[in-house]
Coordinates of N, CA and C in Angstrom, one line a residue:
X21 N 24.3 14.6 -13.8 CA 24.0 13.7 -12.6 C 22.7 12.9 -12.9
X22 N 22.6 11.7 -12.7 CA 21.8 10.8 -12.6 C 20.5 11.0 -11.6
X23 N 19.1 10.7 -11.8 CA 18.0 11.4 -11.4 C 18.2 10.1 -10.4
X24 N 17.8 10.5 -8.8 CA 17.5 9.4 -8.1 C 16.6 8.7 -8.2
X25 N 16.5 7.7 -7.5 CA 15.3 6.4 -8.1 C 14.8 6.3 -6.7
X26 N 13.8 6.2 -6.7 CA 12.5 5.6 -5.9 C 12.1 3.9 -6.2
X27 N 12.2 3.0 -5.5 CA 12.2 1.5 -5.8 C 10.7 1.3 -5.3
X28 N 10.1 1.1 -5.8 CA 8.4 0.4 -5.2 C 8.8 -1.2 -6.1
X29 N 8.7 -1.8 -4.6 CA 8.8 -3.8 -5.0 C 7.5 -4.2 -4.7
X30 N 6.8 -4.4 -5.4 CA 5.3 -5.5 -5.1 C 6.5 -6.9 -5.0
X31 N 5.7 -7.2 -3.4 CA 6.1 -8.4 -3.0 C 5.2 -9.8 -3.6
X32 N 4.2 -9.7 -4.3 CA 3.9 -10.6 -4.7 C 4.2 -10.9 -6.1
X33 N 3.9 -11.9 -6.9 CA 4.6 -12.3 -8.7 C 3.6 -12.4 -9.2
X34 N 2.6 -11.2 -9.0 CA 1.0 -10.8 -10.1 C 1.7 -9.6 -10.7
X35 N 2.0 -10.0 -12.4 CA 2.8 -8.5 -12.6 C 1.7 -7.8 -13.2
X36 N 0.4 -8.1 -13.3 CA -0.8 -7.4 -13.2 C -0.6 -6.1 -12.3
X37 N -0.6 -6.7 -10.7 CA -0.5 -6.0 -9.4 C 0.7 -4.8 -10.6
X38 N 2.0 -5.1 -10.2 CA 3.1 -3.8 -10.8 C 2.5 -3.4 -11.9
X39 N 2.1 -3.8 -12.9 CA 2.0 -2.3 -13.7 C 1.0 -1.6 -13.5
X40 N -0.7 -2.1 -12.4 CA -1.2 -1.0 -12.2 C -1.0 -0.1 -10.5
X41 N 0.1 -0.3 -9.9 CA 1.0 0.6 -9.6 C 1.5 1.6 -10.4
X42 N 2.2 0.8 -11.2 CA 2.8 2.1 -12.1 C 2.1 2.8 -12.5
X43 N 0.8 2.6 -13.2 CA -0.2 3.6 -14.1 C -0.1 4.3 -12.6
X44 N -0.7 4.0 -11.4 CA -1.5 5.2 -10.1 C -0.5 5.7 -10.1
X45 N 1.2 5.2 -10.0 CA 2.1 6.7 -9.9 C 2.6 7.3 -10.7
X46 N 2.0 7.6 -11.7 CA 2.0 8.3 -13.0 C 2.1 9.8 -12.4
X47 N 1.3 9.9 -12.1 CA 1.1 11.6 -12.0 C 2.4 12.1 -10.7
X48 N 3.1 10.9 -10.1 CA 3.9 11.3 -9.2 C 5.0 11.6 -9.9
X49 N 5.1 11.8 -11.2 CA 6.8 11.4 -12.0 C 7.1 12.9 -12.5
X50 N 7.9 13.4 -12.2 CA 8.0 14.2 -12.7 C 9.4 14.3 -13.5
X51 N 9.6 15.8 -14.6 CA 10.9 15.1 -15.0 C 12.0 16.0 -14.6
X52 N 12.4 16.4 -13.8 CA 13.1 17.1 -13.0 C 13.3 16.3 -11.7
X53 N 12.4 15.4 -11.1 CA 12.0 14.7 -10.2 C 12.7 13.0 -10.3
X54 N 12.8 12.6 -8.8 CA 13.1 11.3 -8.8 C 12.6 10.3 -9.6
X55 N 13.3 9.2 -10.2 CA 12.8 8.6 -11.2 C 11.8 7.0 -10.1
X56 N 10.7 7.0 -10.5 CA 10.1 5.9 -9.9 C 9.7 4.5 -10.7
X57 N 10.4 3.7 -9.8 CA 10.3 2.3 -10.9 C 9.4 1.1 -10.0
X58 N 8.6 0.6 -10.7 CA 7.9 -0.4 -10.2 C 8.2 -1.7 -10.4
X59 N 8.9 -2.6 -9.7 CA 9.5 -4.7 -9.7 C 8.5 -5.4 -9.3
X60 N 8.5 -6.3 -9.5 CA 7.5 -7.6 -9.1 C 8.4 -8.1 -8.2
X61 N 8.5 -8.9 -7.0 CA 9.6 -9.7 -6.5 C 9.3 -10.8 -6.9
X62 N 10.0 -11.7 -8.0 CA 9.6 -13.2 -8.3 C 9.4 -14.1 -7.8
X63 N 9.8 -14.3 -6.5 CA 10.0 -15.2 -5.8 C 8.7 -15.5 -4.6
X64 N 7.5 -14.2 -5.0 CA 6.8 -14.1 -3.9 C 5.8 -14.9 -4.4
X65 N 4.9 -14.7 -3.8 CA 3.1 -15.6 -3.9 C 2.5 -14.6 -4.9
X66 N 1.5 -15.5 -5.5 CA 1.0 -15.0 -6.5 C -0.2 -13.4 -5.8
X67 N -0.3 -14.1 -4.4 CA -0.9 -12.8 -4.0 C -0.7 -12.7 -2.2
X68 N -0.4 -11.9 -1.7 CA -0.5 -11.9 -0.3 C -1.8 -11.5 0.5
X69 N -1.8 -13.0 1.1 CA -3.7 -12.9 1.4 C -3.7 -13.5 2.7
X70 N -2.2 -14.2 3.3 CA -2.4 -14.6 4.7 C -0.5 -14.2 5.3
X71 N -1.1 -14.8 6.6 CA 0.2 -14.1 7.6 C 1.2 -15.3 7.2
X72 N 1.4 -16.8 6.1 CA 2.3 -17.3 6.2 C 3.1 -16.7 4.3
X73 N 2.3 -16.4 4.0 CA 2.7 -15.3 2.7 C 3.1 -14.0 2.7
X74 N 2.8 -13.4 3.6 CA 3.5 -12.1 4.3 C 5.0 -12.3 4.7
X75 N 5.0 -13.6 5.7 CA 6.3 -13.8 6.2 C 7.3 -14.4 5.4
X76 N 6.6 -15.3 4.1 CA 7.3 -15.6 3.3 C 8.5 -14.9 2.3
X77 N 7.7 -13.9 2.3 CA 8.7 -13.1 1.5 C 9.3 -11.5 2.1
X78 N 9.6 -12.1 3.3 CA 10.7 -11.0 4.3 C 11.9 -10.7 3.9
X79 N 12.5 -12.3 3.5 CA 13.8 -12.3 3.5 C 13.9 -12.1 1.9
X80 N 13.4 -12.4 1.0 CA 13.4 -11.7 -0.3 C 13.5 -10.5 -0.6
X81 N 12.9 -9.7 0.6 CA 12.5 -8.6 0.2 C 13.7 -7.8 0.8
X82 N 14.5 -8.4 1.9 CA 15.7 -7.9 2.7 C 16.3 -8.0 2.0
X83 N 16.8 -8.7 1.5 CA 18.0 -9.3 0.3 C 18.0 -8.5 -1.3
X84 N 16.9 -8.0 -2.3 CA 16.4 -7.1 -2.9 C 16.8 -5.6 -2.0
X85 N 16.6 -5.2 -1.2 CA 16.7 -4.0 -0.4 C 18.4 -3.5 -0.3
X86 N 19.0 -5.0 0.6 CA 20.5 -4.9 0.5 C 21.4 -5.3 -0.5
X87 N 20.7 -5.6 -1.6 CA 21.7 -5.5 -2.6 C 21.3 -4.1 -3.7
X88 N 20.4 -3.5 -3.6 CA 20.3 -2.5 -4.5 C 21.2 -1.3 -4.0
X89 N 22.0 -0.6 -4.3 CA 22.9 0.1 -4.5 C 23.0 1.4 -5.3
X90 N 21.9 1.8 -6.0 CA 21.5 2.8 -6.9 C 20.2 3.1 -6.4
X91 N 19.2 2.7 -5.1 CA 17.7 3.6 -5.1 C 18.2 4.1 -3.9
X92 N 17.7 5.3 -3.8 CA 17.6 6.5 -2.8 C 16.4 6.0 -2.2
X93 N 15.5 5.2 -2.2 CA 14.4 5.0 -1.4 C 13.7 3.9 -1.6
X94 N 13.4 3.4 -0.7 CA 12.2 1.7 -1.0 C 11.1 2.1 -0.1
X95 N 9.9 2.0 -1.8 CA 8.8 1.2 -0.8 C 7.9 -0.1 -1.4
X96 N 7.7 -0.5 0.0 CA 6.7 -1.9 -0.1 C 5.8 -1.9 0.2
X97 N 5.2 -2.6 -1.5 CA 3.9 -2.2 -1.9 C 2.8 -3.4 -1.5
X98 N 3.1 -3.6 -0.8 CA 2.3 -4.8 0.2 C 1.2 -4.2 1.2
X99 N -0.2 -4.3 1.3 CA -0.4 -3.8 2.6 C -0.5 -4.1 4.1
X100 N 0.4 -5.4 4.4 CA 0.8 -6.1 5.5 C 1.7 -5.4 5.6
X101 N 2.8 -4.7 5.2 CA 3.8 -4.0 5.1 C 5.0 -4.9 6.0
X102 N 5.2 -6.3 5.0 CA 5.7 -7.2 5.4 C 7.2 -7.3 5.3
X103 N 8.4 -7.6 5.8 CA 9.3 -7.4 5.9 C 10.1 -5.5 6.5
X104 N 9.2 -5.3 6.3 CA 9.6 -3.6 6.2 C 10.3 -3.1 7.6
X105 N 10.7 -3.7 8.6 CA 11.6 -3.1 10.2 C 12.7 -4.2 9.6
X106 N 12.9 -5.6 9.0 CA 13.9 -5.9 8.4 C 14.8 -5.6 7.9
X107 N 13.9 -5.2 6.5 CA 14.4 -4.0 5.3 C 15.0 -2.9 6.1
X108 N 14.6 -1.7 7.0 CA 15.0 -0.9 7.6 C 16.6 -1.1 7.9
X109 N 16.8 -2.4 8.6 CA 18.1 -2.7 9.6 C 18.8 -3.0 8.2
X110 N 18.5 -3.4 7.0 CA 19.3 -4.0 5.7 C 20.1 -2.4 5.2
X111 N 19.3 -0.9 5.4 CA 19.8 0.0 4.8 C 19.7 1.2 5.5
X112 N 20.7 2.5 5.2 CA 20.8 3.6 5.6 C 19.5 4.5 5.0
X113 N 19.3 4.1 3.9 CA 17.9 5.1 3.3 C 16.5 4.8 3.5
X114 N 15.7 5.4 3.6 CA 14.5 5.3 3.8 C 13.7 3.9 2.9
X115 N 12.8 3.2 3.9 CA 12.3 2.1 3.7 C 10.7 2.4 4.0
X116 N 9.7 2.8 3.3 CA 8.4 2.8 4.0 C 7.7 2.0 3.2
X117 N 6.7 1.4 4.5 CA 5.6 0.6 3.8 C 4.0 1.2 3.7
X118 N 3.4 0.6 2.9 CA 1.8 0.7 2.3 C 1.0 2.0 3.4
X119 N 0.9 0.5 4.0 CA 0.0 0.9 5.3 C 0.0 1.5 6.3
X120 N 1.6 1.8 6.6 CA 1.9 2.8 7.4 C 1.8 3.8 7.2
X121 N 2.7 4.3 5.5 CA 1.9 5.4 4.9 C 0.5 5.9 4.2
X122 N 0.1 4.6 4.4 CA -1.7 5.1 3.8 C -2.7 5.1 5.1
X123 N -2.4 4.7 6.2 CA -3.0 4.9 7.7 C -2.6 6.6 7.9
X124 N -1.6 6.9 7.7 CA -1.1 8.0 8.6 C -1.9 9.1 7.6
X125 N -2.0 8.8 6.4 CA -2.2 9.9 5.2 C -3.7 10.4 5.5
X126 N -4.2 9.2 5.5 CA -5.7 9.5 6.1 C -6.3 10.0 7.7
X127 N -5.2 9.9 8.3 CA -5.3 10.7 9.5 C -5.0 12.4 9.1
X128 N -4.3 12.7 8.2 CA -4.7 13.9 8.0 C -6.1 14.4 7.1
X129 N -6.7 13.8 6.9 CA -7.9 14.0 6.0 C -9.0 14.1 6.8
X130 N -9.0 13.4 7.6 CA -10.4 13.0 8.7 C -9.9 12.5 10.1
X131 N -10.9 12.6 10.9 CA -11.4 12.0 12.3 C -10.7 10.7 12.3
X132 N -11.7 9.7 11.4 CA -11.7 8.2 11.6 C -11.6 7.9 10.2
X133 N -11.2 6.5 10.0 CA -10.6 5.8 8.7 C -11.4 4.8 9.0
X134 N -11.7 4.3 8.0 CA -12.2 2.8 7.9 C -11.4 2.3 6.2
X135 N -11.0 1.2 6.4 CA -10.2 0.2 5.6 C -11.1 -0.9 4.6
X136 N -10.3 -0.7 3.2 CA -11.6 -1.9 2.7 C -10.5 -2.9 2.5
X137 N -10.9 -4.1 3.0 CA -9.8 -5.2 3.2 C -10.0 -6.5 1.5
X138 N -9.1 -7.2 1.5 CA -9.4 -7.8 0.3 C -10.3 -9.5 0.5
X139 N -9.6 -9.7 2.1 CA -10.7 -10.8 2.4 C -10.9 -10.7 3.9
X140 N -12.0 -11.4 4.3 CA -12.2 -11.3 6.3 C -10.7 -11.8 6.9
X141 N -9.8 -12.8 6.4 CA -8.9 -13.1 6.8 C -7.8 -12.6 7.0
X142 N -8.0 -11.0 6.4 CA -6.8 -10.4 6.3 C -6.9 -9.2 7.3
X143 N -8.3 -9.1 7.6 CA -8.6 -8.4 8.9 C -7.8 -8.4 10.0
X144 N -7.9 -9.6 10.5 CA -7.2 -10.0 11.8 C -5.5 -9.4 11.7
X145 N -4.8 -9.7 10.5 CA -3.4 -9.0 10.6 C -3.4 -8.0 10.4
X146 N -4.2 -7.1 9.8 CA -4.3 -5.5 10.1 C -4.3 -4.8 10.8
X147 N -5.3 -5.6 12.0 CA -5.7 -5.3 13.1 C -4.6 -4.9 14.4
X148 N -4.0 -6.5 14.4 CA -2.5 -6.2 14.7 C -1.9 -5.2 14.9
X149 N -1.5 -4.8 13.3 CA -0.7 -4.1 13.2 C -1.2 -2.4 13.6
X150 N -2.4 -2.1 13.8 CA -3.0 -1.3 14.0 C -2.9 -1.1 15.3
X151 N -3.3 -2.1 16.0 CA -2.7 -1.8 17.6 C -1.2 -1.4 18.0
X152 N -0.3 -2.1 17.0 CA 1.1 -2.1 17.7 C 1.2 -0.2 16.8
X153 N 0.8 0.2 16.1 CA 0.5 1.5 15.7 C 0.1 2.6 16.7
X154 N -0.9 2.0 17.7 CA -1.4 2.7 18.6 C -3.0 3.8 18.1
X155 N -3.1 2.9 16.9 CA -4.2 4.1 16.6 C -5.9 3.1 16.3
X156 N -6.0 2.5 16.9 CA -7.4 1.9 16.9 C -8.4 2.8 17.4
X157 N -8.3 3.7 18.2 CA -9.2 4.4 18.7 C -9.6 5.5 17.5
X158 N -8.8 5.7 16.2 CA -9.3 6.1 15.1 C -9.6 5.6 13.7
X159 N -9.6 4.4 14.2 CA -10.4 2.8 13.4 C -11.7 3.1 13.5
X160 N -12.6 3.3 12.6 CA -13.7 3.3 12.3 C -14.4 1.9 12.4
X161 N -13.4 1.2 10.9 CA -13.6 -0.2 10.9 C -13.1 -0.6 9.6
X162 N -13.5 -2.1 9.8 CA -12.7 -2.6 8.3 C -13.4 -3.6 7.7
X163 N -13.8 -3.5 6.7 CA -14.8 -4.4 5.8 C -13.7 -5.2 4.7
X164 N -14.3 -6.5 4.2 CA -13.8 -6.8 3.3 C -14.7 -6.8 1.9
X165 N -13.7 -7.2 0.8 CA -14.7 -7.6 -0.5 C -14.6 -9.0 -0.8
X166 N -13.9 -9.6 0.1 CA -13.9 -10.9 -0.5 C -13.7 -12.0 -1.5
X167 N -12.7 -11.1 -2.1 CA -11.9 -11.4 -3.4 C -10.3 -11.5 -2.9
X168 N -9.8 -12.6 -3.9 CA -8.2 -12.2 -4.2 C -7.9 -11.3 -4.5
X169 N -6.7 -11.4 -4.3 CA -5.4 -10.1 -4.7 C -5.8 -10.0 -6.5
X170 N -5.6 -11.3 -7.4 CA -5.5 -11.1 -8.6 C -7.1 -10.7 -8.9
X171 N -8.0 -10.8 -8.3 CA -9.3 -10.5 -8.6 C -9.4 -8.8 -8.4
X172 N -9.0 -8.2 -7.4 CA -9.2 -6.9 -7.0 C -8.2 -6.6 -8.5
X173 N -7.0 -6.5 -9.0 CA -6.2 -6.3 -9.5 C -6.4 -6.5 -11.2
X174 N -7.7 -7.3 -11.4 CA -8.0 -7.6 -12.9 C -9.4 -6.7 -13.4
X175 N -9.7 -6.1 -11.9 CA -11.0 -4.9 -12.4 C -12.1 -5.4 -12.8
X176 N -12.6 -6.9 -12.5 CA -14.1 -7.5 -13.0 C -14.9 -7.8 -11.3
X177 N -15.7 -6.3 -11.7 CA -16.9 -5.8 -10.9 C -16.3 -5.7 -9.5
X178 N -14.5 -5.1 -9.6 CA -13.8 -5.0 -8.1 C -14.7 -3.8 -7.7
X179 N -14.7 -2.8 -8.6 CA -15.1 -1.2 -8.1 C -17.1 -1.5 -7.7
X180 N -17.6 -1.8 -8.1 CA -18.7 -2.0 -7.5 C -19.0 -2.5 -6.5
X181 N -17.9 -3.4 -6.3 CA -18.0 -4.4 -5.0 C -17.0 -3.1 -3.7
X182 N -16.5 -2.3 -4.3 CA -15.4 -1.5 -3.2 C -16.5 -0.2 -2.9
X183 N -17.3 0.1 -3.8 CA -18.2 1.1 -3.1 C -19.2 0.7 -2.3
X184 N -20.0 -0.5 -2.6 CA -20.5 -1.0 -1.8 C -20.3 -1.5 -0.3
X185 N -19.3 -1.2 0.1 CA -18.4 -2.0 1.2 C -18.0 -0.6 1.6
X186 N -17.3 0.4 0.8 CA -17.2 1.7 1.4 C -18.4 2.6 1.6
X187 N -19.5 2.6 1.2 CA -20.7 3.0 2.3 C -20.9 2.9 3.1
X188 N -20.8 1.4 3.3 CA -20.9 0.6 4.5 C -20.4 1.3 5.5
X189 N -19.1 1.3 5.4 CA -17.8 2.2 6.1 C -18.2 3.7 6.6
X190 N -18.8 4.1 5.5 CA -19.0 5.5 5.7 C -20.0 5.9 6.5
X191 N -21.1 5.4 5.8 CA -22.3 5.6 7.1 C -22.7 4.7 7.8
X192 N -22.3 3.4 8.1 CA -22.4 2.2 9.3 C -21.6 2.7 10.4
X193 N -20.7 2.9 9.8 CA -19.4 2.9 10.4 C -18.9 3.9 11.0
X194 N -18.9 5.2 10.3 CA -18.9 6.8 10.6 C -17.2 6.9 10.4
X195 N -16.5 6.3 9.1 CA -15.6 6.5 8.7 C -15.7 7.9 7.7
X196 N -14.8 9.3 8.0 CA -14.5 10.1 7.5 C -13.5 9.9 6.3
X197 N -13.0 9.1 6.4 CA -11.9 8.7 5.0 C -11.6 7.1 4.8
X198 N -11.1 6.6 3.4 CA -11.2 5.3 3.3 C -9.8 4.6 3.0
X199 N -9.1 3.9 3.4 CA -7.8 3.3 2.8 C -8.2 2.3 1.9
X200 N -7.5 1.9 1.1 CA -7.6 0.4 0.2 C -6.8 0.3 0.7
X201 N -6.8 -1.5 1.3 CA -6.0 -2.0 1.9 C -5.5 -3.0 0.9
X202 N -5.3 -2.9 -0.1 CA -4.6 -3.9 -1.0 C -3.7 -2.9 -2.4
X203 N -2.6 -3.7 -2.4 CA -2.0 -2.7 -3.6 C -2.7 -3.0 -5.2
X204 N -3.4 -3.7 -4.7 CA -4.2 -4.5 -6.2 C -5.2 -3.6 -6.8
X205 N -5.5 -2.8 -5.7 CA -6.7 -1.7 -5.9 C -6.6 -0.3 -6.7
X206 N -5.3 -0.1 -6.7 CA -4.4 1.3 -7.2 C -5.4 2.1 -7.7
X207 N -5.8 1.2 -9.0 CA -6.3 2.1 -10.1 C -7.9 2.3 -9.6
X208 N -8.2 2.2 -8.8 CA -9.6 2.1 -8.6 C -10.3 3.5 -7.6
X209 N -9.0 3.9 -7.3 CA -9.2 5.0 -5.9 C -9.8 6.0 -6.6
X210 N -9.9 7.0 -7.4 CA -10.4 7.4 -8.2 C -11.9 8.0 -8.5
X211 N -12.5 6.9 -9.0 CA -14.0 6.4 -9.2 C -14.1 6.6 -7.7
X212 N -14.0 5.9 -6.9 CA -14.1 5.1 -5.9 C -14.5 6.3 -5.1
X213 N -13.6 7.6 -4.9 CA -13.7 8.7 -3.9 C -14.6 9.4 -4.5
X214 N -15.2 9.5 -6.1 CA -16.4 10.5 -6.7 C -17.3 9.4 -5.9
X215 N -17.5 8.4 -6.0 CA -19.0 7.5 -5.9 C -18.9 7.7 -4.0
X216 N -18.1 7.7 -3.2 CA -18.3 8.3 -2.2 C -18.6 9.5 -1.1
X217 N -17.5 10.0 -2.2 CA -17.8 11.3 -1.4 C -16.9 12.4 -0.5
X218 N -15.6 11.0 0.2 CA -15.1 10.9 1.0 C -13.4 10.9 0.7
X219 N -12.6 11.5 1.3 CA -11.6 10.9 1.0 C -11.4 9.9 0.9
X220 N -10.4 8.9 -0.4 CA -10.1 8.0 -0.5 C -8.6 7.5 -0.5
X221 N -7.7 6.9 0.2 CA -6.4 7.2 0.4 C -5.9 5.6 -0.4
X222 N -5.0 5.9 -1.7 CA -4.1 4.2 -2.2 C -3.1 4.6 -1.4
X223 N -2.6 3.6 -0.6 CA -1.6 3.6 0.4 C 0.0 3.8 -0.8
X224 N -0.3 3.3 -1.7 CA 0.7 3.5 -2.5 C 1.7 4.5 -3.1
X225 N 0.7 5.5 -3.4 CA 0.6 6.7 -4.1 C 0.8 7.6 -2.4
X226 N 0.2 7.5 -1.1 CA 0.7 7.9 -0.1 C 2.3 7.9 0.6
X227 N 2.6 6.0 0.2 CA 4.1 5.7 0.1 C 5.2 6.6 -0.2
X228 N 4.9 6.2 -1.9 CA 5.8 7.2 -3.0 C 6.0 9.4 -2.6
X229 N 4.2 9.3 -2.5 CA 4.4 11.0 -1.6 C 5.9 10.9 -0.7
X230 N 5.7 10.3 0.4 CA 6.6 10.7 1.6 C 7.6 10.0 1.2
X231 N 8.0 9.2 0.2 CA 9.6 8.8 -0.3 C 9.8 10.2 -1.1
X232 N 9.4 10.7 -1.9 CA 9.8 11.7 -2.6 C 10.1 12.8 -1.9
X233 N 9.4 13.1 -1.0 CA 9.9 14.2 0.4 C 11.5 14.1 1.0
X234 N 11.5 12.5 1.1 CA 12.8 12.6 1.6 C 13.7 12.5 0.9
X235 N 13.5 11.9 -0.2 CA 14.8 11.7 -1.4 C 15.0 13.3 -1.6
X236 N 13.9 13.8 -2.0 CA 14.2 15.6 -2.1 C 14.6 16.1 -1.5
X237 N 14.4 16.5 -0.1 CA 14.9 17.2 1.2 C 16.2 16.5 1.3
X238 N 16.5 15.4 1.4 CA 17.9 14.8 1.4 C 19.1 14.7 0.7
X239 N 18.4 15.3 -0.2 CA 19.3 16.0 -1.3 C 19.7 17.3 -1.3
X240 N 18.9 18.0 -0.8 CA 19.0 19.8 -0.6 C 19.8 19.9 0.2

């Protein structure tokens, strides 16, 4: 029998962004275990950094979703978690996004969360979505770094710029645990939680967790 697959699509065309996905879910793979593959969607923005780049690649991402026929599970590696109630109606299997699974992961860790965002601009749609979530009252807060998607993603002076900004978070803020709100940041979580202190949550590596739960359990 064929090992089930796990689909993680970075909706943006930085295939920088996918392969350091892939390195962070390294340690998820096991070989008895669902096989996890990381895509670029080609057709997206080179980085998703506003709400008309989010929307843009909805229907790409529905159409990728409904025609794949061999993954037990998708997730989108976006932290707008853009198309993802689309995707949902496109299939019978499980569809999770970034931020829903890297918000919720960190609610088990701590009290309050604070988020490090990639620019001030991307605040406002987080925000959003944090309300229709219903969980602002365990929003600490959300800082940016002020860089692109391909900047966080190319590792020149991202991680010193992400602790600095996660301090912030931690003791301005009185955030108990920290999300990276960008999938660009993968590899960085790491470092990131020794130089803090604090739990550090990649929404990504939170994703793939709870897809693997269900591909497994749904197999049993």
């Amino acid at each position: 029998m064929p090992r089930p697959r796990i689909m993680v699509i970075n909706p943006n065309s930085n295939r920088v962004v996918t392969a350091g996905l892939a390195d962070a879910l390294k340690p998820l793979s096991f070989a008895d275990g669902p096989e996890i593959v990381c895509e670029t969607l080609a057709e997206g923005p080179y980085g998703i950094e506003s709400q008309a780049d989010a929307e843009s690649v909805v229907m790409p991402l529905r159409r990728a979703v409904a025609g794949d026929n061999e993954s037990a599970a998708f997730v989108i590696a976006c932290y707008s978690d853009p198309g993802l109630h689309v995707c949902r109606e496109a299939t019978t299997r499980p569809v999770l996004g970034i931020a829903e699974c890297g918000v919720l992961t960190a609610l088990t860790r701590a009290e309050t969360f604070g988020v490090i965002a990639i620019a001030q601009r991307s605040i406002r749609r987080h925000m959003r979505y944090l309300r229709q979530m219903g969980l602002m009252d365990r929003l600490a807060g959300e800082r940016p770094l002020d860089m692109s998607v391909a900047e966080t993603a190319s590792g020149e002076g991202t991680l010193a710029k992400m602790i600095t900004v996660g301090r912030a978070l931690k003791e301005e803020d009185g955030a108990g645990a920290i999300v990276m709100g960008c999938a660009g940041m993968a590899r960085h979580r790491k470092p990131l939680e020794d130089a803090l202190g604090i739990p550090v949550i990649d929404p990504t590596q939170a994703a793939v967790t709870m897809a693997l739960g269900a591909v497994q359990f749904g197999a049993s």
